[in-house]
Coordinates of C-alpha atoms and ligand atoms in Angstrom, one line a residue:
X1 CA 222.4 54.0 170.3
X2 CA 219.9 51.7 171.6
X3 CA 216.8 51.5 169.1
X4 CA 214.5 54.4 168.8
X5 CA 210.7 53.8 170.5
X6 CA 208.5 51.6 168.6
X7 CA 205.3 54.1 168.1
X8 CA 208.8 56.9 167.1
X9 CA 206.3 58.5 164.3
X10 CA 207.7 60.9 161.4
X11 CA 205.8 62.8 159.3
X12 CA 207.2 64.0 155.8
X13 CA 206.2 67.3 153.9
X14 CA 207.9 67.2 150.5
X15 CA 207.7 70.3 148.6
X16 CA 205.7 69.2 145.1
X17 CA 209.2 69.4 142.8
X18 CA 211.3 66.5 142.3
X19 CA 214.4 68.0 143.1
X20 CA 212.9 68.4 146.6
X21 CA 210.5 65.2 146.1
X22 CA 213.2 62.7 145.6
X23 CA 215.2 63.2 148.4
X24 CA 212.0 63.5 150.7
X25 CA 211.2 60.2 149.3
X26 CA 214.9 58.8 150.5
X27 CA 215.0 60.3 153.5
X28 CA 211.6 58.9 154.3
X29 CA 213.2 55.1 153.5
X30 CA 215.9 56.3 156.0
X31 CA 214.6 56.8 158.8
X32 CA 211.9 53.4 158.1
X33 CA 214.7 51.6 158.0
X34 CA 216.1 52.2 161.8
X35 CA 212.3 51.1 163.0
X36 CA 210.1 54.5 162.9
X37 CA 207.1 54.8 161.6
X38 CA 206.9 57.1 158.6
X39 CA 204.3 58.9 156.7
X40 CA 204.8 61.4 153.7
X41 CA 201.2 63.9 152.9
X42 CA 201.4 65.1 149.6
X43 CA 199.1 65.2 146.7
X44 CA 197.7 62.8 144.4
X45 CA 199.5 63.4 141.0
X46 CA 202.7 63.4 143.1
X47 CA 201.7 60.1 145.4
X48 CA 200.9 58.4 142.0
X49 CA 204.8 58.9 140.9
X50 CA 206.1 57.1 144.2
X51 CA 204.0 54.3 144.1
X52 CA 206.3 51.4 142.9
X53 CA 208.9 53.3 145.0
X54 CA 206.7 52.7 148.7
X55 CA 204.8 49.6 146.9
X56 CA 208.5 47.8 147.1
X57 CA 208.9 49.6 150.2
X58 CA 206.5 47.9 152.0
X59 CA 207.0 45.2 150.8
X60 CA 210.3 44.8 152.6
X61 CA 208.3 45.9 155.8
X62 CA 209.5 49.4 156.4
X63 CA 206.2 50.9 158.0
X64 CA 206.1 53.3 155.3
X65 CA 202.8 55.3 153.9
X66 CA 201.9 58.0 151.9
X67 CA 199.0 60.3 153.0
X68 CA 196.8 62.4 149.8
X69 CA 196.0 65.8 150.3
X70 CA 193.6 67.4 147.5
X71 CA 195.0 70.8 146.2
X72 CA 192.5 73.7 145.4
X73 CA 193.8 74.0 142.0
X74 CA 191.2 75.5 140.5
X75 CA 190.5 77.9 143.6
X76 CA 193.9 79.6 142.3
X77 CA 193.3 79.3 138.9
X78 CA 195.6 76.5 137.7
X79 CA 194.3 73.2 135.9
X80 CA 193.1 69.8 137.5
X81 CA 196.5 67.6 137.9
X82 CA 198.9 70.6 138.0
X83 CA 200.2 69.6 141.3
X84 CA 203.5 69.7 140.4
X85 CA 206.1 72.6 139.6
X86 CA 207.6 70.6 136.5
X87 CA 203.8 70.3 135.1
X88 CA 203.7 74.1 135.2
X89 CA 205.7 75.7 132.1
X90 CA 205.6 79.0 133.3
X91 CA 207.3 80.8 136.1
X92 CA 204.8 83.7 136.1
X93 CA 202.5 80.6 137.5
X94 CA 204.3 78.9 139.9
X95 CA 203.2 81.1 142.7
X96 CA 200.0 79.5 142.5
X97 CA 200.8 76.2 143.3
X98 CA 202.6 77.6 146.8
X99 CA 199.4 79.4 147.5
X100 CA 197.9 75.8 147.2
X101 CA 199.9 74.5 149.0
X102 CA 199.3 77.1 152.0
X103 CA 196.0 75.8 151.5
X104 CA 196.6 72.6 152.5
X105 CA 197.3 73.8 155.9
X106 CA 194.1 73.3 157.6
X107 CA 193.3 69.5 155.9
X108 CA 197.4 69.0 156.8
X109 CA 196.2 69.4 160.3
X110 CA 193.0 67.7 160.0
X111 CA 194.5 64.8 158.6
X112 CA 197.6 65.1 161.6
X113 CA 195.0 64.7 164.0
X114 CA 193.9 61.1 163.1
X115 CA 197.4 59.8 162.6
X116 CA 198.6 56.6 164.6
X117 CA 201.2 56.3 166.4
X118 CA 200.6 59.9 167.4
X119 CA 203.5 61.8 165.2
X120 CA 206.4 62.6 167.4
X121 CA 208.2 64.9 164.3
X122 CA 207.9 66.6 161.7
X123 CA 210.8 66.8 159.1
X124 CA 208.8 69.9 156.1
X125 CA 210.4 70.9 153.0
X126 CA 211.8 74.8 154.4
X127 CA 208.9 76.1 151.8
X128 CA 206.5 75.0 153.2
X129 CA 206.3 77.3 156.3
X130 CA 202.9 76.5 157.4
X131 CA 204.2 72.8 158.7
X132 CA 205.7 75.1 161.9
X133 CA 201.9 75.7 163.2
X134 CA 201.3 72.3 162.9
X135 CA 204.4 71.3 164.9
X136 CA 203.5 74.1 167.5
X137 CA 199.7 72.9 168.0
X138 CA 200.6 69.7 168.7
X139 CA 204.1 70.8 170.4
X140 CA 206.3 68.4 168.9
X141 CA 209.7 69.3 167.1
X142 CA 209.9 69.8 163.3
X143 CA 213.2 69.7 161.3
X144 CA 213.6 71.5 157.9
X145 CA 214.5 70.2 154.9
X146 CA 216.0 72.6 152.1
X147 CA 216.7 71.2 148.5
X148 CA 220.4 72.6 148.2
X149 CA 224.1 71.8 150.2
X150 CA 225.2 73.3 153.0
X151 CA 227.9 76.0 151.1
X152 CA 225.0 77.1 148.9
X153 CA 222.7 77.1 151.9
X154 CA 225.3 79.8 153.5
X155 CA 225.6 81.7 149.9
X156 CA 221.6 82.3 150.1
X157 CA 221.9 83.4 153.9
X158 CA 224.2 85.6 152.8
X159 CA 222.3 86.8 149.8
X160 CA 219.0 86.9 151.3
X161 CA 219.1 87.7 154.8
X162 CA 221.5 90.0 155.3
X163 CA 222.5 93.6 153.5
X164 CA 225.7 93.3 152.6
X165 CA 224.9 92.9 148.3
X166 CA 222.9 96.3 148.7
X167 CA 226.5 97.7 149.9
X168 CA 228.4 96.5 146.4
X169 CA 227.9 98.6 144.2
X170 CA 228.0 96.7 140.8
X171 CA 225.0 96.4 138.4
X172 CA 223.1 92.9 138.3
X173 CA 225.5 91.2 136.0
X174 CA 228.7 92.1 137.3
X175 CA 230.7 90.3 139.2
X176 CA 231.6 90.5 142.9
X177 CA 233.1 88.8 145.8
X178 CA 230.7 87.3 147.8
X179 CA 231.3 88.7 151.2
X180 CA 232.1 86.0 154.3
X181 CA 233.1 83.0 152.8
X182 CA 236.3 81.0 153.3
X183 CA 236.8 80.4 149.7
X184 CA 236.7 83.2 147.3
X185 CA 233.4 83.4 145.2
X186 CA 232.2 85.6 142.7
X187 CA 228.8 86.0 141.6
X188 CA 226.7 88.4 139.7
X189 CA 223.6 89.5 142.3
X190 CA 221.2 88.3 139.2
X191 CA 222.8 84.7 140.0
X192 CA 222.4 84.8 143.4
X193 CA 218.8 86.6 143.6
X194 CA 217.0 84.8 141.1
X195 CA 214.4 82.4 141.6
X196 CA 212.4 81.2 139.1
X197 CA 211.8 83.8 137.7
X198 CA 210.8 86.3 140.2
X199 CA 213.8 88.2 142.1
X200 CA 213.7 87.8 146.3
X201 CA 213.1 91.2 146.4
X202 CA 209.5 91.1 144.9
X203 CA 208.9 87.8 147.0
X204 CA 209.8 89.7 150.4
X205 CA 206.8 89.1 151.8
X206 CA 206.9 85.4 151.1
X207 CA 210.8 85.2 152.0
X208 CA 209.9 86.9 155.3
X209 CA 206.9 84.4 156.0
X210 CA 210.0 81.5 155.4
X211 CA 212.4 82.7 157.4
X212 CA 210.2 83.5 160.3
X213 CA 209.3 79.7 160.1
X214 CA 213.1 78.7 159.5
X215 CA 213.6 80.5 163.1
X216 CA 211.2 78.2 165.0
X217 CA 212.3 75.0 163.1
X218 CA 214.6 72.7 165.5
X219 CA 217.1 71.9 162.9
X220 CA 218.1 71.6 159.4
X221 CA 218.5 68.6 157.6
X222 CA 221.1 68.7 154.5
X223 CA 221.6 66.1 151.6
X224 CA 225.2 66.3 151.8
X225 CA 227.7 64.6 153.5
X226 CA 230.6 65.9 156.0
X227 CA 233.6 65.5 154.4
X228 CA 232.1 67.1 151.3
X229 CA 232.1 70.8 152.6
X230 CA 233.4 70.7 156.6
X231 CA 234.0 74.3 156.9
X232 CA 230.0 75.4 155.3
X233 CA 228.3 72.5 157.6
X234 CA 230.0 74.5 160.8
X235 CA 230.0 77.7 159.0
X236 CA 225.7 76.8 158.3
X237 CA 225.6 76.0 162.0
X238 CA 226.5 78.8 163.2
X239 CA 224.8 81.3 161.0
X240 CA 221.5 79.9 161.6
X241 CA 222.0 78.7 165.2
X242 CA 220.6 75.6 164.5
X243 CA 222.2 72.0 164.7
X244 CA 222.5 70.8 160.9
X245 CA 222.3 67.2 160.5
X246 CA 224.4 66.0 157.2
X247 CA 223.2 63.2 156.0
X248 CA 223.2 62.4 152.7
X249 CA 223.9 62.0 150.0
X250 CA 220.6 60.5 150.1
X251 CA 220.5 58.9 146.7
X252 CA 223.2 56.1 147.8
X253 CA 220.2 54.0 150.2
X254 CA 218.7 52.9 146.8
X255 CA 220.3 49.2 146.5
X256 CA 217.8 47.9 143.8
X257 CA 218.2 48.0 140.8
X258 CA 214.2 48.9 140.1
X259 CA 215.2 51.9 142.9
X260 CA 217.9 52.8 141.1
X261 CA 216.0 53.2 138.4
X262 CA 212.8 54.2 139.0
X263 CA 213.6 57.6 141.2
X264 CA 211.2 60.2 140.5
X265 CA 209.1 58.9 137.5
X266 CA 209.2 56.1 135.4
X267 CA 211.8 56.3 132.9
X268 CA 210.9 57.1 129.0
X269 CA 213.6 54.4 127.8
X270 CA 213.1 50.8 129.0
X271 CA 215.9 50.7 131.4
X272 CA 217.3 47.1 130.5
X273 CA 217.4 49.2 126.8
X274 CA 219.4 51.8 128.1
X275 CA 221.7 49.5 129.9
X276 CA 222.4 47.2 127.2
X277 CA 223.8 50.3 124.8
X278 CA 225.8 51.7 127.8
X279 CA 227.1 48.5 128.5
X280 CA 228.2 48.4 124.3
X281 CA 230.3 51.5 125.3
X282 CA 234.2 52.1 126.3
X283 CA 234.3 52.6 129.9
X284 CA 234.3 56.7 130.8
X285 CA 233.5 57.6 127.0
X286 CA 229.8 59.0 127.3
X287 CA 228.6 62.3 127.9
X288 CA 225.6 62.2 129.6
X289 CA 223.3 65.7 129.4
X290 CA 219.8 65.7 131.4
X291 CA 219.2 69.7 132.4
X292 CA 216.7 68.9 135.8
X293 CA 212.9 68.4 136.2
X294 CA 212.1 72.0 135.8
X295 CA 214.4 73.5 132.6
X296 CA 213.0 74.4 129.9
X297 CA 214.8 74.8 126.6
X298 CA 214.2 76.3 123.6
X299 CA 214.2 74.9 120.5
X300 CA 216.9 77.2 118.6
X301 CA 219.4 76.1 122.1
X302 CA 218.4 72.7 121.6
X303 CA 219.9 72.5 118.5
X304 CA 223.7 74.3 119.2
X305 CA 223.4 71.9 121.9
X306 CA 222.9 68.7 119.3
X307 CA 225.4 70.5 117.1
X308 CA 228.0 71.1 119.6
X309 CA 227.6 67.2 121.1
X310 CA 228.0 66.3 117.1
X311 CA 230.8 68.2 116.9
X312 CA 232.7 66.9 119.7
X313 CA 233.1 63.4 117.9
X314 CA 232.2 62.0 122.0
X315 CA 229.8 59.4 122.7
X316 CA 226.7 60.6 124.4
X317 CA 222.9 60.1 125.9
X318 CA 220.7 63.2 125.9
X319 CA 218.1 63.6 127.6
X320 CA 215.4 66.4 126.7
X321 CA 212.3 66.6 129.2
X322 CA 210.4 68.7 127.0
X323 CA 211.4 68.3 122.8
X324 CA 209.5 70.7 121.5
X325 CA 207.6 69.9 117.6
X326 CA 209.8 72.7 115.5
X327 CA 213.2 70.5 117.2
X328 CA 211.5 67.0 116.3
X329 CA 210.9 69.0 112.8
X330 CA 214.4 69.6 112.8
X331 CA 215.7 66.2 113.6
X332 CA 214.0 64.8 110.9
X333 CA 214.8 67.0 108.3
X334 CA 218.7 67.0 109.1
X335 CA 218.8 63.3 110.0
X336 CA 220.5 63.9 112.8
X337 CA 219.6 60.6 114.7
X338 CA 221.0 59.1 111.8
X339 CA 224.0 60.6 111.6
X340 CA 225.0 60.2 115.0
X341 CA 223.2 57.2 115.7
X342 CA 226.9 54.9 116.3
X343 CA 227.1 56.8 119.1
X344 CA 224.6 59.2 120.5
X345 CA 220.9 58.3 121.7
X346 CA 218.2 60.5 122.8
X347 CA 215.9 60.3 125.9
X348 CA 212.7 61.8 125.6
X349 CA 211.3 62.3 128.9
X350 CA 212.4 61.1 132.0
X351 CA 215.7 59.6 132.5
X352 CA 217.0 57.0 135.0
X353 CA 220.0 59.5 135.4
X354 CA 221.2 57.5 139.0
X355 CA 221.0 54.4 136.8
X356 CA 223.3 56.2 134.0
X357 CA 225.4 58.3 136.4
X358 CA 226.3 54.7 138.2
X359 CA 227.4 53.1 135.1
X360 CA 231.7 53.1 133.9
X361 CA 230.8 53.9 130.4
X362 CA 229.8 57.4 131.7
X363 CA 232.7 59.9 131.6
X364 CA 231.1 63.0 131.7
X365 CA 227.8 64.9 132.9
X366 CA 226.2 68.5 131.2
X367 CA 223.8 69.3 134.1
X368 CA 221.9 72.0 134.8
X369 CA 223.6 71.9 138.8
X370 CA 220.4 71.0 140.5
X371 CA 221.5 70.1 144.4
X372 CA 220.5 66.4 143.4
X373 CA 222.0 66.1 140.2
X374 CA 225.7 67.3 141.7
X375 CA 225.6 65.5 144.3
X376 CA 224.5 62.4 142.3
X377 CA 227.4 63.2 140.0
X378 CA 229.9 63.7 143.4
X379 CA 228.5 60.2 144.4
X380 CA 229.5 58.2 141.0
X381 CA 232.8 60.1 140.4
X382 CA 231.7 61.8 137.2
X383 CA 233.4 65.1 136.8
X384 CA 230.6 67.5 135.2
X385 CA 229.8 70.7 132.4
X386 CA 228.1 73.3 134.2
X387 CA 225.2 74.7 133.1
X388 CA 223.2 76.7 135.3
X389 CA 219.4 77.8 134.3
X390 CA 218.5 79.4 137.5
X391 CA 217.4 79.2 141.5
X392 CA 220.2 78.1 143.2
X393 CA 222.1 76.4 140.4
X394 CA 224.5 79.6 139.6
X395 CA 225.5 78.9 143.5
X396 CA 225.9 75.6 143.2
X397 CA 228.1 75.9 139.8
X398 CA 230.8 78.1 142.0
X399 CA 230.8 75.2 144.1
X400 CA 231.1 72.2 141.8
X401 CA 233.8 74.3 139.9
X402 CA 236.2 76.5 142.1
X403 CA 235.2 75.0 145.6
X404 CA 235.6 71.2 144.7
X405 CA 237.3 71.7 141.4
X406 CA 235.3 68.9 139.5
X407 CA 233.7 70.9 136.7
X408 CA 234.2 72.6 133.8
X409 CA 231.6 75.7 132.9
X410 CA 230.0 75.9 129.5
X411 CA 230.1 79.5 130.0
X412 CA 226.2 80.4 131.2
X413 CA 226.3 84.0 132.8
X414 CA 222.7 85.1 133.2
X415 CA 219.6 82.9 134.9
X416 CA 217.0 81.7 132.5
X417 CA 212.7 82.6 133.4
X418 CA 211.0 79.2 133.0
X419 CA 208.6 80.2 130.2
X420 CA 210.4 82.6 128.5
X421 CA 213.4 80.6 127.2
X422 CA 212.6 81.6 123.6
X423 CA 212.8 85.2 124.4
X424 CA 216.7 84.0 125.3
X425 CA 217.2 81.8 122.4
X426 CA 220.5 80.7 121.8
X427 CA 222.8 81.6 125.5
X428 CA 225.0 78.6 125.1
X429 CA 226.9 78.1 121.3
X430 CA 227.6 74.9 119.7
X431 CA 231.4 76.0 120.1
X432 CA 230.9 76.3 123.9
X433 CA 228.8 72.9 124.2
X434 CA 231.9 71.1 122.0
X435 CA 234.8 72.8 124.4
X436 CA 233.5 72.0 127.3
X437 CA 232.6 68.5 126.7
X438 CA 236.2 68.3 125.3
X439 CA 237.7 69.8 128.3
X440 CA 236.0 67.5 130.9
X441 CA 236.7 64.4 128.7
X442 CA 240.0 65.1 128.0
X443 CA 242.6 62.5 128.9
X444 CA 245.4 65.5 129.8
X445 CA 246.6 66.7 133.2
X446 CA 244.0 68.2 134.2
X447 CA 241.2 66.1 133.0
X448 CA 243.2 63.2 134.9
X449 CA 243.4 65.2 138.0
X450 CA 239.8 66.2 137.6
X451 CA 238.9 62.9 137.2
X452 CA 241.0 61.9 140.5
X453 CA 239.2 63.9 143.0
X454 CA 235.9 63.1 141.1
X455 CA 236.7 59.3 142.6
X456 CA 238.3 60.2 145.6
X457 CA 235.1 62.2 146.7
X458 CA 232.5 59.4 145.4
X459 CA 234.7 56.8 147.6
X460 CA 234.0 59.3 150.6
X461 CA 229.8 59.8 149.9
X462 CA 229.8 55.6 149.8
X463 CA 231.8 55.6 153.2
X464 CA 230.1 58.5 154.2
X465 CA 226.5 56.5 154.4
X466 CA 228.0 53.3 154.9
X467 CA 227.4 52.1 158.8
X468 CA 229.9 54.1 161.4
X469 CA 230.2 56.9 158.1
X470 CA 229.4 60.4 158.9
X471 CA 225.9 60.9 157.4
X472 CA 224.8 57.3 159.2
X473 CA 226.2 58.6 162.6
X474 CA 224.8 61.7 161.5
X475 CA 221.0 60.7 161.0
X476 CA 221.4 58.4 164.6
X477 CA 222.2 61.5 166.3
X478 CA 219.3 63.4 164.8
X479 CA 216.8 60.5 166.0
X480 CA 218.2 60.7 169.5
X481 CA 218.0 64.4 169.5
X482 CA 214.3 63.8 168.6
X483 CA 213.7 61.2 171.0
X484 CA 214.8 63.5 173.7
X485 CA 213.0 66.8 172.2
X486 CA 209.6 64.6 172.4
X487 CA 210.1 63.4 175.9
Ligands
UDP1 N1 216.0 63.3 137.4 C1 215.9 62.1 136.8 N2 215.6 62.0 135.5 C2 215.4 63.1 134.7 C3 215.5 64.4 135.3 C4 215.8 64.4 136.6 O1 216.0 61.0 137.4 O2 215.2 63.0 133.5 C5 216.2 63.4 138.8 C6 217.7 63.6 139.2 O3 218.3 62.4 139.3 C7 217.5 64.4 140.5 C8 216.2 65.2 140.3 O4 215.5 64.5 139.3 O5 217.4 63.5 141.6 C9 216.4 66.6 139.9 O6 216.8 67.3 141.0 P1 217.9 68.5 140.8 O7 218.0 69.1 142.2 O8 219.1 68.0 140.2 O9 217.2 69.5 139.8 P2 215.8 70.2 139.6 O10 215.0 69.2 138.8 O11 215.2 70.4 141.0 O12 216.0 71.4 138.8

């Protein structure tokens, strides 16, 4: 392809989670780095966590910069700084940050207007719908960007858009057969029609208002990779009518180590810390558990969890986002950290969980199956514990386990409300956590074979976003099909 116009100009829209930030934030050094200019508008608080990200960045002279947009917070009754869904601990709340963010619509376009090179596209996080009357004033093309993979994508299409679960009769937490899939899938409709918090059904209005834009968008752009699900990426095309542009996975264009590193946040452990004990550690003999951005865990789960990890005599690094005082309380008083300190350490905060994941001491992941964290695992080789909370995770576990046969499932069955988790208490047992961290470190048949396709599928992300790979041809393609949309 010869190289894209010099004044090509894309502007970013990341929704205000990380799982959907991150990426944003990769995809956005992507496309810098075949010549465009690129610009991401988001908020303050969020800007502030990218900063060393673009800082280094531009530094290397990709024409990279991040645009602030003040949210109306208090207009919708959330505090000053809240301008992120992992800084809200309620689910009942989080539709007030999206009316924010419909807010934003009118400075969005303000700020649009004053932009040099004129924008030419607009890539938006799906959510934020109101990016489509942008991209219609000034009639240029706008991609969408949706957090999850293209076989989950499908699932939800299925789910959401069409019928065919109010045809099966089975109660919320039985499972069925999802209808129109290659591989056979069974779900519970609580699992596949929970977000959050709050079912589909009593977001219709809001659903409706998404899909509507979804329809005008000019295509879809998917962190995944070709060879990773081949029948869904066709199987996605053709559902939506829409050309789907694979081309992750995303994480891989960090080469520094500080990128590596830093994604997201700055890390709670000094990363040269974290390396140095990983590095004291038998290759493929840690666990390594970090639930997502957004989970929320109770205290009472917390602590099967550190009994079960105890109790599987494996190495491990745990990371809890949110500890809560009662579990600190409880640490102490058992002197856990003691007793486990040869071979478990604990993360409070934010993790450098590419940095970990990339490491040989790691043999093993719990994760919550966020989009990013799978397809972080996929891209190391580390075979993973399920352990959906909610959203699309449930999706993404039938995936990860019967579709590419690289997990094991700690046995979750019902979605989690962000909020409420001590009205759940204890869904996961220490005897569960201790199985299935035995199961996926197991050095049997399985666990070997397991382990196999776990490489052989990280070998095909590197090639896959290597130059001449399918997600680089990929992403070319999409700039020429924007090049000729604009002209
Ligand atoms: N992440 C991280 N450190 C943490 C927690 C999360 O680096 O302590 C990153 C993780 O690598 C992934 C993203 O945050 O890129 C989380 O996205 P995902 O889709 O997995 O889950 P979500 O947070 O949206 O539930």
């Amino acid at each position: 392809m010869a190289s894209p116009p010099k004044d090509l100009h894309f502007v970013l829209f990341p929704l205000m989670t990380q799982g959907h930030m991150i990426p944003m934030f990769d995809i956005a050094r992507l496309l810098a780095e075949r010549g465009p200019t690129v610009t991401i508008i988001t908020t303050p608080v969020n800007a502030n966590r990218f900063k060393p990200v673009i800082t280094r960045a531009i530094q290397e002279k990709l024409k990279i910069q991040v645009l602030e947009l003040e949210l109306a917070l208090s207009e919708v009754g959330l505090p000053q700084g809240c301008e992120n869904f992992d800084l809200i601990p309620s689910a009942e709340l989080f539709p007030k940050l999206f009316t924010a963010a419909i807010m934003l619509a009118e400075p969005a376009e303000n700020m649009f207007r004053g932009l040099t090179p004129a924008p030419s596209c607009i890539i938006s996080d799906n959510l934020l719908a109101w990016t489509s009357d942008i991209a219609q004033k000034f009639n240029i093309p706008r991609f969408i960007f949706h957090g999850p993979g293209c076989f989950t994508l499908l699932c939800l299409h299925i789910a959401i858009y069409t019928n065919v679960l109010d045809d099966i009769a089975v109660s919320d937490s039985e499972y069925f057969v999802l209808p129109g899939l290659s591989d056979r899938v069974e779900l519970t409709k609580e699992q596949a029609c929970s977000w959050g918090g709050k079912t589909l059904k009593e977001a219709a209005d809001f659903v409706e208002y998404v899909r509507k834009a979804e329809q005008d968008a000019n295509g879809i752009v998917v962190n995944s990779f070709h060879e990773l699900e081949p029948k869904y990426v066709e199987e996605l095309a053709k559902t939506k009518d829409k050309k789907v542009w694979c081309i992750g996975p995303v994480s891989l264009c960090n080469k520094s180590f500080q990128d590596i590193a830093e994604r997201g946040s700055k890390s709670a452990i000094d990363e040269q810390d974290c390396l140095k004990w990983l590095d004291s550690k038998e290759p493929e003999s840690i666990m390594f558990v970090c639930l997502g951005s957004l989970a929320r865990v109770c205290t009472e789960q917390n602590i099967d969890l550190a009994l079960g990890l105890e109790s599987s005599n494996k190495s491990f690094l745990w990371c809890i986002r949110h500890p809560t005082e009662e579990l600190e309380k409880w640490f102490l008083e058992e002197g856990y950290e003691e007793r486990v300190k040869d071979r478990g350490l604990i993360i409070r905060g934010w993790a450098p969980q590419v940095l970990v994941l990339s490491h040989q001491a790691v043999g093993g992941f719990v994760t919550h199956c966020g989009w990013n964290s799978t397809l972080e695992a996929v891209s190391t080789g580390v075979p993973m514990v399920t352990w959906p909370q909610f959203s699309d995770q449930f999706i993404n576990e039938r995936f990860i386990v019967d579709v590419l046969k690289v997990g094991v499932k700690i046995g979750m069955e019902a979605p989690i409300v962000v909020g409420e988790q001590d009205k759940f208490g204890v869904v996961v047992k220490k005897e569960d956590v201790k199985r299935s961290v035995e199961d996926v470190m197991d050095n049997g048949e399985e666990g070997e074979a397991r382990r196999k396709r776990c490489r052989e599928l990280a070998e095909l992300a590197e090639r896959a976003m290597e130059d001449g790979g399918s997600s680089c041809l990929s992403m070319t393609s999409m700039i020429q099909d924007i090049i000729e949309l604009c002209s």
